[in-house]
Short mmCIF file of C-alpha atoms and ligand atoms in Angstrom, two decimals:
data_model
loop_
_atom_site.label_atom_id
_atom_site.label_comp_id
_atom_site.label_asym_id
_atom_site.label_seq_id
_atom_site.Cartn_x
_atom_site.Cartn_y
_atom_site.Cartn_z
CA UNK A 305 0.00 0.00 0.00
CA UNK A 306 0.99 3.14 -0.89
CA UNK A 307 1.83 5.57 1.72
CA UNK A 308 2.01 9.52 1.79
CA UNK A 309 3.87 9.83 5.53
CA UNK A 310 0.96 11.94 6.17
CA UNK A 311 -1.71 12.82 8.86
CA UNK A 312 -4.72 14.91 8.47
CA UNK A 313 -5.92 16.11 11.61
CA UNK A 314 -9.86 17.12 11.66
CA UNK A 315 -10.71 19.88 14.37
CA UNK A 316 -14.13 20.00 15.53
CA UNK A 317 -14.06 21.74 18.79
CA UNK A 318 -14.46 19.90 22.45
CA UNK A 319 -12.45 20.79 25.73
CA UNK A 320 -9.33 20.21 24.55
CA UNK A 321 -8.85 23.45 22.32
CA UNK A 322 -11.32 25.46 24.93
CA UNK A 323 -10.30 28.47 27.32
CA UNK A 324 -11.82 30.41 29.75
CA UNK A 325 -14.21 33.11 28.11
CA UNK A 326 -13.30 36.19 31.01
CA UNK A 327 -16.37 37.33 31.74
CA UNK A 328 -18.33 34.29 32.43
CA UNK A 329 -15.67 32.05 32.93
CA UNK A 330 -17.20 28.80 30.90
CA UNK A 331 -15.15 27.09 29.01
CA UNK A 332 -15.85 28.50 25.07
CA UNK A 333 -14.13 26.71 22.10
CA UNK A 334 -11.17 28.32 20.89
CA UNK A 335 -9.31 28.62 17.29
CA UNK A 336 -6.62 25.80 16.40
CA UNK A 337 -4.07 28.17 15.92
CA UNK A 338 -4.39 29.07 19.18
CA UNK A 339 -4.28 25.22 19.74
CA UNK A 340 -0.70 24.61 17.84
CA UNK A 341 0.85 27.56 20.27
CA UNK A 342 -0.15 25.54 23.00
CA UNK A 343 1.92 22.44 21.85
CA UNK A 344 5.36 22.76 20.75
CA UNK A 345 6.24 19.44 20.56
CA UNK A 346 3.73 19.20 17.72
CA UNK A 347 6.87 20.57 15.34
CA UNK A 348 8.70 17.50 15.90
CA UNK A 349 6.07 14.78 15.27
CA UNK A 350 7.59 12.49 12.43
CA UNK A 351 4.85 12.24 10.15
CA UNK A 352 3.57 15.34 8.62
CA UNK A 353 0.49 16.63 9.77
CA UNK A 354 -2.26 18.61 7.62
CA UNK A 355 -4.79 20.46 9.67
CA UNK A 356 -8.53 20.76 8.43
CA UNK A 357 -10.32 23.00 11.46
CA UNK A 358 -14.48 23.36 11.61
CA UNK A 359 -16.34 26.32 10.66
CA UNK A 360 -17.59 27.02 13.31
CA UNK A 361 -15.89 25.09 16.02
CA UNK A 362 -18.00 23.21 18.11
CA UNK A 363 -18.93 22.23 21.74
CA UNK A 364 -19.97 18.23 20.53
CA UNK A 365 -23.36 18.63 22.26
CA UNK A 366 -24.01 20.20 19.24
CA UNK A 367 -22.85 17.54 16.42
CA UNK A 368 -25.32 15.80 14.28
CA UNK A 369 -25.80 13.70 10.99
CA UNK A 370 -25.36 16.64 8.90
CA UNK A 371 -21.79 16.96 10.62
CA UNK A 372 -21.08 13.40 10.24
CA UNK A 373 -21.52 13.92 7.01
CA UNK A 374 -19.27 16.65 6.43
CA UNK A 375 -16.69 14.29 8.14
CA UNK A 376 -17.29 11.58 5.80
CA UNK A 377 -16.87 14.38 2.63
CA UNK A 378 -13.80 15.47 4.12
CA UNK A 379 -11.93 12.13 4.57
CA UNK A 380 -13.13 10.80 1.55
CA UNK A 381 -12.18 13.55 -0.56
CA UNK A 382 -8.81 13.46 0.60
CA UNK A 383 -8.37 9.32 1.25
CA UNK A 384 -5.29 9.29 -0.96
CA UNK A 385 -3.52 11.73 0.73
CA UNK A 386 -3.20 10.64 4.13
CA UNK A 387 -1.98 7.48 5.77
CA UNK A 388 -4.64 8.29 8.57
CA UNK A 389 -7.39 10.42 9.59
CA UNK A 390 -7.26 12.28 13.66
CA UNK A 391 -10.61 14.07 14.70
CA UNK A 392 -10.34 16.24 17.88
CA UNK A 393 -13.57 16.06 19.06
CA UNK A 394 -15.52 16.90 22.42
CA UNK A 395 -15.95 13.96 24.83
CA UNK A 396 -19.81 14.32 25.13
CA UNK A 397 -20.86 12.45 21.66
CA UNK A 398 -17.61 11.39 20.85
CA UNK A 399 -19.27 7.82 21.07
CA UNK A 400 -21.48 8.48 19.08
CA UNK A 401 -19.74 10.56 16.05
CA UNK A 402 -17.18 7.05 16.33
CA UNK A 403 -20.29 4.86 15.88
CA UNK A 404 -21.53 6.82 12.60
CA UNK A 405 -18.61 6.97 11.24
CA UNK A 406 -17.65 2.94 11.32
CA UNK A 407 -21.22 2.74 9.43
CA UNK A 408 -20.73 5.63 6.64
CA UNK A 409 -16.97 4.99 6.07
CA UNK A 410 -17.72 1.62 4.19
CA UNK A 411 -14.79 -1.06 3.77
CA UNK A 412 -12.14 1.92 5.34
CA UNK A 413 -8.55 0.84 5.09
CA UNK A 414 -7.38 3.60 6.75
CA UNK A 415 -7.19 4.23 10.53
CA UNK A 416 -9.72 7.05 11.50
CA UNK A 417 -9.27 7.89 15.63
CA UNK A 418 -10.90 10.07 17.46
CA UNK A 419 -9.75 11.82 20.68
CA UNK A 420 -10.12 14.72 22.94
CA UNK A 421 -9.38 15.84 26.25
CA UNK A 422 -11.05 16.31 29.71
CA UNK A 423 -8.80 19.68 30.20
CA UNK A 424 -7.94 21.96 27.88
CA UNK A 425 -4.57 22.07 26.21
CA UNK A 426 -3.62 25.03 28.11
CA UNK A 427 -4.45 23.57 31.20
CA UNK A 428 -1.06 22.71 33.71
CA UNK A 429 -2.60 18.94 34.18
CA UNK A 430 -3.93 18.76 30.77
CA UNK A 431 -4.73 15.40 29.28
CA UNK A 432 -5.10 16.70 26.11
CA UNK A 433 -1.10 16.83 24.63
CA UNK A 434 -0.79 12.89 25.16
CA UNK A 435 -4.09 12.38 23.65
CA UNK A 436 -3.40 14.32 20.42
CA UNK A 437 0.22 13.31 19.94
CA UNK A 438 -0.03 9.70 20.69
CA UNK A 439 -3.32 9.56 18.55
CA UNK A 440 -1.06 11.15 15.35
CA UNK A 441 1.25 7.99 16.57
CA UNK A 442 -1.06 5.95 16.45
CA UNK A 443 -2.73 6.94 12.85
CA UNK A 444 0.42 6.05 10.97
CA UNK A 445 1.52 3.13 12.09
CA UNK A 446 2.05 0.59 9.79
CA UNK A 447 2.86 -2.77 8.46
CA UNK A 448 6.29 -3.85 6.63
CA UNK A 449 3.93 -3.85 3.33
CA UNK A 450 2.22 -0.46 4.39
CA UNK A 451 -1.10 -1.23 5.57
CA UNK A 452 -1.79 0.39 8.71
CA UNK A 453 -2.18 -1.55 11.52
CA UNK A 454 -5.34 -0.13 12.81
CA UNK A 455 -7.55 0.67 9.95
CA UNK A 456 -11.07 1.20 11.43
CA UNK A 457 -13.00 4.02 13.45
CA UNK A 458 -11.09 3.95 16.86
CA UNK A 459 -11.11 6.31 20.02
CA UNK A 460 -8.27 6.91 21.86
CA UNK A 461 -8.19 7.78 25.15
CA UNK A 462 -6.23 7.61 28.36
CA UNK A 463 -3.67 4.73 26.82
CA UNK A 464 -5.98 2.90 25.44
CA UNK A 465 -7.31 2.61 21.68
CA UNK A 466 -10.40 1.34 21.55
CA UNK A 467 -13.03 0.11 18.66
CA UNK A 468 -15.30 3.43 18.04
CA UNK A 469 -18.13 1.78 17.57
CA UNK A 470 -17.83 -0.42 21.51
CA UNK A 471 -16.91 2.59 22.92
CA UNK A 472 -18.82 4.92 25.73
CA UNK A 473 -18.36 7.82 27.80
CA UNK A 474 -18.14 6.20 31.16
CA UNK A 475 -16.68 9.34 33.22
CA UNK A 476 -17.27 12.90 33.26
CA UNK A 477 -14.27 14.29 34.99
CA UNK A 478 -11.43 11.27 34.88
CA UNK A 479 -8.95 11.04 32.34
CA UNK A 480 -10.37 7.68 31.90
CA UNK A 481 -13.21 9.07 30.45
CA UNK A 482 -13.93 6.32 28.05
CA UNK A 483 -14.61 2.47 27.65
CA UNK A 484 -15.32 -0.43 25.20
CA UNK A 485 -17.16 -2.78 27.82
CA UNK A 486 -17.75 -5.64 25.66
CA UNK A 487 -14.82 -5.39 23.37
CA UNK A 488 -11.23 -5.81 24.16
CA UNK A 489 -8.42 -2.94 23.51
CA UNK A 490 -7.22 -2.67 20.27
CA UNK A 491 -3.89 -0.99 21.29
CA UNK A 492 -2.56 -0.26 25.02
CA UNK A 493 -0.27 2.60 24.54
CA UNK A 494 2.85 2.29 27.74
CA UNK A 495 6.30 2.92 26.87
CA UNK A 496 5.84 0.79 23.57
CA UNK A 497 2.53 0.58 21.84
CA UNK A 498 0.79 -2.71 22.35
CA UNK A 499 -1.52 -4.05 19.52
CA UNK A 500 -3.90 -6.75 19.55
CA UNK A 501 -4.16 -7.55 16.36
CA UNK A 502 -6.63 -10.28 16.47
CA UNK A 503 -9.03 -7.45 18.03
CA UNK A 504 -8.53 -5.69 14.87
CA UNK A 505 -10.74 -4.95 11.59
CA UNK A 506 -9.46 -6.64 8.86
CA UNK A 507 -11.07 -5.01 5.45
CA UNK A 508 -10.55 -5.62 1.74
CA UNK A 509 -7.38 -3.84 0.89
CA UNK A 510 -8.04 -4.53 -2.51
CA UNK A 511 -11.67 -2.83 -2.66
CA UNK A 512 -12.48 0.66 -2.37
CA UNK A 513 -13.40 2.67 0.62
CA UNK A 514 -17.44 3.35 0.17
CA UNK A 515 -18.67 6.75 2.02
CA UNK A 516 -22.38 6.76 2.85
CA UNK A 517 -23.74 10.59 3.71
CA UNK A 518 -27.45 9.77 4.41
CA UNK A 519 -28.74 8.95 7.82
CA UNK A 520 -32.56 8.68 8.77
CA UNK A 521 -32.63 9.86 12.35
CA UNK A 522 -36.22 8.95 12.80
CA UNK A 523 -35.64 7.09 15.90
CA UNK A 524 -36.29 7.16 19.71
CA UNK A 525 -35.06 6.15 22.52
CA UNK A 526 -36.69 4.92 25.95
CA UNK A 527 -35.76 3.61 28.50
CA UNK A 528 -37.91 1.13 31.05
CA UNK A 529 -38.26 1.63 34.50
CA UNK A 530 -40.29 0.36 37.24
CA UNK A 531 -43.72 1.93 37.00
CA UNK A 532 -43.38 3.28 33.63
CA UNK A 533 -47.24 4.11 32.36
CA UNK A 534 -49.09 3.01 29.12
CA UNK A 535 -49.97 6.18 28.03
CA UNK A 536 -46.56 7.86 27.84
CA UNK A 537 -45.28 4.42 25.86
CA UNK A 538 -48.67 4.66 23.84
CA UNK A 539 -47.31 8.39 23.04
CA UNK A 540 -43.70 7.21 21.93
CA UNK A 541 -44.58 4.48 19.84
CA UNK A 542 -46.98 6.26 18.07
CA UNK A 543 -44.79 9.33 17.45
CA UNK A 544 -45.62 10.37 13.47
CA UNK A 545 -42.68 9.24 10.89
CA UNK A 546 -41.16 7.12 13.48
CA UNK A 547 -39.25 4.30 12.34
CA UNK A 548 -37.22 2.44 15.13
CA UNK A 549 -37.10 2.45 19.00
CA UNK A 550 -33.87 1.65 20.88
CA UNK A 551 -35.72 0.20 23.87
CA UNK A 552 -33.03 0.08 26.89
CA UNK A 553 -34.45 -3.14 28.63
CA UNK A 554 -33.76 -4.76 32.42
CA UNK A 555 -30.70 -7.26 32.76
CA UNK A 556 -30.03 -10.14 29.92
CA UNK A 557 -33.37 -7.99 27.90
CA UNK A 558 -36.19 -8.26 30.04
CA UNK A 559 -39.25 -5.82 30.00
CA UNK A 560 -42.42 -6.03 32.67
CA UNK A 561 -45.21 -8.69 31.65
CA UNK A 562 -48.15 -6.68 31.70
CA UNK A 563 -50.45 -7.02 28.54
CA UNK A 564 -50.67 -3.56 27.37
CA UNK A 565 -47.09 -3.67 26.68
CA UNK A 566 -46.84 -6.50 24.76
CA UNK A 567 -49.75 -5.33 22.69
CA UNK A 568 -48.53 -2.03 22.30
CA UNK A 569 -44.98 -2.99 21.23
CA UNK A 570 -46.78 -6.12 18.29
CA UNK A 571 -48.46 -3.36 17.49
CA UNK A 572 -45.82 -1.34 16.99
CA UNK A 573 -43.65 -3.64 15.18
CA UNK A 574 -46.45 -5.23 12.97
CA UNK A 575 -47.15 -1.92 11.45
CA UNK A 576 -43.44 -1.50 10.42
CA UNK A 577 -41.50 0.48 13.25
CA UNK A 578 -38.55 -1.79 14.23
CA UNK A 579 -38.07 -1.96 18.07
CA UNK A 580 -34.47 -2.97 19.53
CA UNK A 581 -33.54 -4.17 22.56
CA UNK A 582 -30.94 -3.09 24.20
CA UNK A 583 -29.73 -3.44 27.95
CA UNK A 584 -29.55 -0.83 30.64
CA UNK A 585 -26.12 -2.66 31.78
CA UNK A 586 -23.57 -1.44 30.48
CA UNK A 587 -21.93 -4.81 29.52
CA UNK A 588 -23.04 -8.12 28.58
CA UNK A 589 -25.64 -9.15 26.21
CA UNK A 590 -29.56 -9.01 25.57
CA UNK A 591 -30.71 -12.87 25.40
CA UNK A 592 -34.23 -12.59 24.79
CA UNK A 593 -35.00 -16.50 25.54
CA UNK A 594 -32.99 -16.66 28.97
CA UNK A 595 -35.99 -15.08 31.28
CA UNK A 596 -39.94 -15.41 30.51
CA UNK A 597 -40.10 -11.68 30.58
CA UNK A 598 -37.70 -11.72 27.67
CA UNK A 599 -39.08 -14.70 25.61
CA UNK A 600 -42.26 -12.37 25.54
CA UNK A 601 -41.02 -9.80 23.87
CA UNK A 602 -39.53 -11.93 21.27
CA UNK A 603 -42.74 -12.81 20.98
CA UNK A 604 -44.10 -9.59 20.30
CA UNK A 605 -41.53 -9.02 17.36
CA UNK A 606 -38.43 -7.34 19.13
CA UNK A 607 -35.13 -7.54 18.02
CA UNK A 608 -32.40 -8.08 19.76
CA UNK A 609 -29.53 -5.71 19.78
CA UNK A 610 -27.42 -8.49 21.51
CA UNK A 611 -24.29 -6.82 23.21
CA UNK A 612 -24.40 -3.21 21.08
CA UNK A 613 -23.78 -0.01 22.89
CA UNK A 614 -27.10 2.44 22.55
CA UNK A 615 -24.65 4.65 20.57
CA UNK A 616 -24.01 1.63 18.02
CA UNK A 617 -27.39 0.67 17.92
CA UNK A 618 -28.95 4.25 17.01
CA UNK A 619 -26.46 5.14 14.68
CA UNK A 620 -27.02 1.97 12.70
CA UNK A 621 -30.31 1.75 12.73
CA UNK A 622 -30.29 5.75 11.28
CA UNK A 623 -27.70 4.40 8.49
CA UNK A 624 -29.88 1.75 7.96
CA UNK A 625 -32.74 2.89 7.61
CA UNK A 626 -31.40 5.88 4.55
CA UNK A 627 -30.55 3.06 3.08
CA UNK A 628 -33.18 0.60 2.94
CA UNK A 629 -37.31 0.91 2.95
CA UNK A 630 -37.82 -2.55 3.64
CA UNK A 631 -38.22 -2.91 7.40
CA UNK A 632 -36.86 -6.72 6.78
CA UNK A 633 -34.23 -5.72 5.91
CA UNK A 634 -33.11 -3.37 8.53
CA UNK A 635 -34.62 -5.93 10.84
CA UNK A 636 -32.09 -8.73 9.73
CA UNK A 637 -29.20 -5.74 9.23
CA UNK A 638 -29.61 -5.46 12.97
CA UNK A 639 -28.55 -8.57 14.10
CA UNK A 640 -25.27 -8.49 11.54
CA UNK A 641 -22.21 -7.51 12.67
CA UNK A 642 -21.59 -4.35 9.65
CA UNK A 643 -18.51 -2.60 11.21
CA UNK A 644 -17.84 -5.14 14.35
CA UNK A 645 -20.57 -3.72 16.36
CA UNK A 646 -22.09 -6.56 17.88
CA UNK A 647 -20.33 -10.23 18.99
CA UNK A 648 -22.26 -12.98 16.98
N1 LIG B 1816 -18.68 19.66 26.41
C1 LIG B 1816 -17.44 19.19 25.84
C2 LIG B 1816 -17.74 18.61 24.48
O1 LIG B 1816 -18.20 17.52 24.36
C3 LIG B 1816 -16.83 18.17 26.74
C4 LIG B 1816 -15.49 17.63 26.28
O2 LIG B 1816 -14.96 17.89 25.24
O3 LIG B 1816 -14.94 16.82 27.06
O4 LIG B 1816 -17.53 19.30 23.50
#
């Protein structure tokens, strides 16, 4: 494989290039160039490094699909350019941004790692310089024949590089502020960098990288809870144009017995809106046939969204559901593994 000892590194805003706005002292997003002051060493980084910065930049609470997009036009409009793709991004949806991506980056060869900071860069304690610079690392290296040696949608964070799409905020002021709870590390990052390259895409080097830019976001999310009434889940799965629920479930996928549930959730499903099932832990897997409660909703048509992460699971179903009308189809997408999402 060819390679272009290059790095193109995608700035979309999050704590890691914010400061202090004086007069109400929130943290505000600030320019990159501001950024590159901050971080000297960034002159001596081996690989050369290409920076493409937002306009605007970005607190991440306020990303969405048209931003994933824009993502997805600016790697693949430069693929050939760069041995590897690094997006500074905010912590909050980082998750989720890593999740699209692994769906609308189709068959990507290249390593695309996303990574942030819990303090700014001009912070004393900052988090953010080994973050950045190990992340650049980390983006071009390689094989002996030139393939890299992590080419999917990756996070890194804290030491660790972990699969995007597995990944979830788990910590809101650590520096271990992410985690891939059913999915090993891909790389633990010490004094050497260790791979594990069994827990590692492997795409078609031969075939192209296919971008997808649509996404279908009409999709909800609800969670069960112990008293939870029939009219406010009457309300949601009724909503107009809605065509999937992400329904966060009790233990191993287990949802009360009472009737009206069932028949509102058959009903749901048998007039086309695809309902997943995904668990309120945050590991393990939904097993709808372990528990009676489970085997019910089976029953009524529920899919299960086995071990995904809710980020996973939403941003698939959206990238599924631009792509396909036939609710079979996304049904049976759901329980394939697309960008190593799910263990089957
Ligand atoms: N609010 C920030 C963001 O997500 C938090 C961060 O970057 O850690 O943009």
């Amino acid at each position: 494989m060819k390679r272009t000892e290059k790095v193109l590194l995608i700035y979309t805003g999050g704590t890691i290039g914010m400061g202090r706005n004086p007069e109400t002292g929130a943290l505000e997003p600030l320019d990159l160039t501001h950024l590159v002051n901050l971080l000297p060493e960034f002159h001596y980084i081996r690989t050369g490094v290409d920076v493409y910065q937002f306009e605007p930049i970005i607190d991440s609470s306020d990303m969405n699909p048209e931003l994933w997009a824009q993502l997805v036009r600016i790697i693949s409009e430069r693929y050939e350019l760069y041995d590897g793709f690094v997006i500074l991004h905010g912590t909050d949806t980082m998750a989720y941004t890593a999740s699209a991506l692994s769906f609308m980056l189709e068959n990507l060869t290249k390593p695309v790692i996303l990574t942030g900071s819990q303090l700014p860069l001009g912070q004393l304690r900052t988090d953010g310089k080994e973050n950045l610079l190990t992340s650049i690392e980390l983006a071009s290296q390689h094989n002996p024949d030139g393939t890299p040696i992590a080419p999917e949608v990756s996070i890194y964070f804290n030491g660790a590089l972990l699969r995007g799409n597995r990944s979830t905020k788990q910590n809101a002021d650590g520096f271990d502020a992410f985690d891939s709870f059913n999915y090993p590390h891909l790389c633990d990052s010490g004094v050497n960098f260790t791979f594990h390259r069994h827990n590692i895409l492997k795409p078609d080097f031969s075939k192209p990288m296919t971008p997808h830019l649509e996404m279908d976001c009409n999709i909800i999310v609800f969670s069960l809870f112990p008293g939870i009434q029939e009219p406010a889940v009457k309300h949601v799965l009724e909503a107009p144009g809605l065509r999937s629920i992400v329904m966060r479930t009790y233990g191993s996928g287990n949802a009360p017995h009472a009737p009206w549930m069932t028949k509102l959730l058959k009903e749901a499903s048998a007039s086309g809106v695809c309902i997943v099932n995904i668990s309120q832990c945050i590991s393990g897997s939904v097993e709808m046939s372990r528990y009676d409660t489970g085997y019910q909703l089976q029953d009524a048509g529920v899919v299960s969204g086995l071990d995904s992460t809710v980020e996973a699971a939403i941003a698939k179903l959206m990238h599924l559901q631009a792509r396909y009308d036939d609710y079979a189809i996304i049904r049976k997408m759901m329980t394939m593994s697309l960008a190593g999402e799910i263990t089957i």
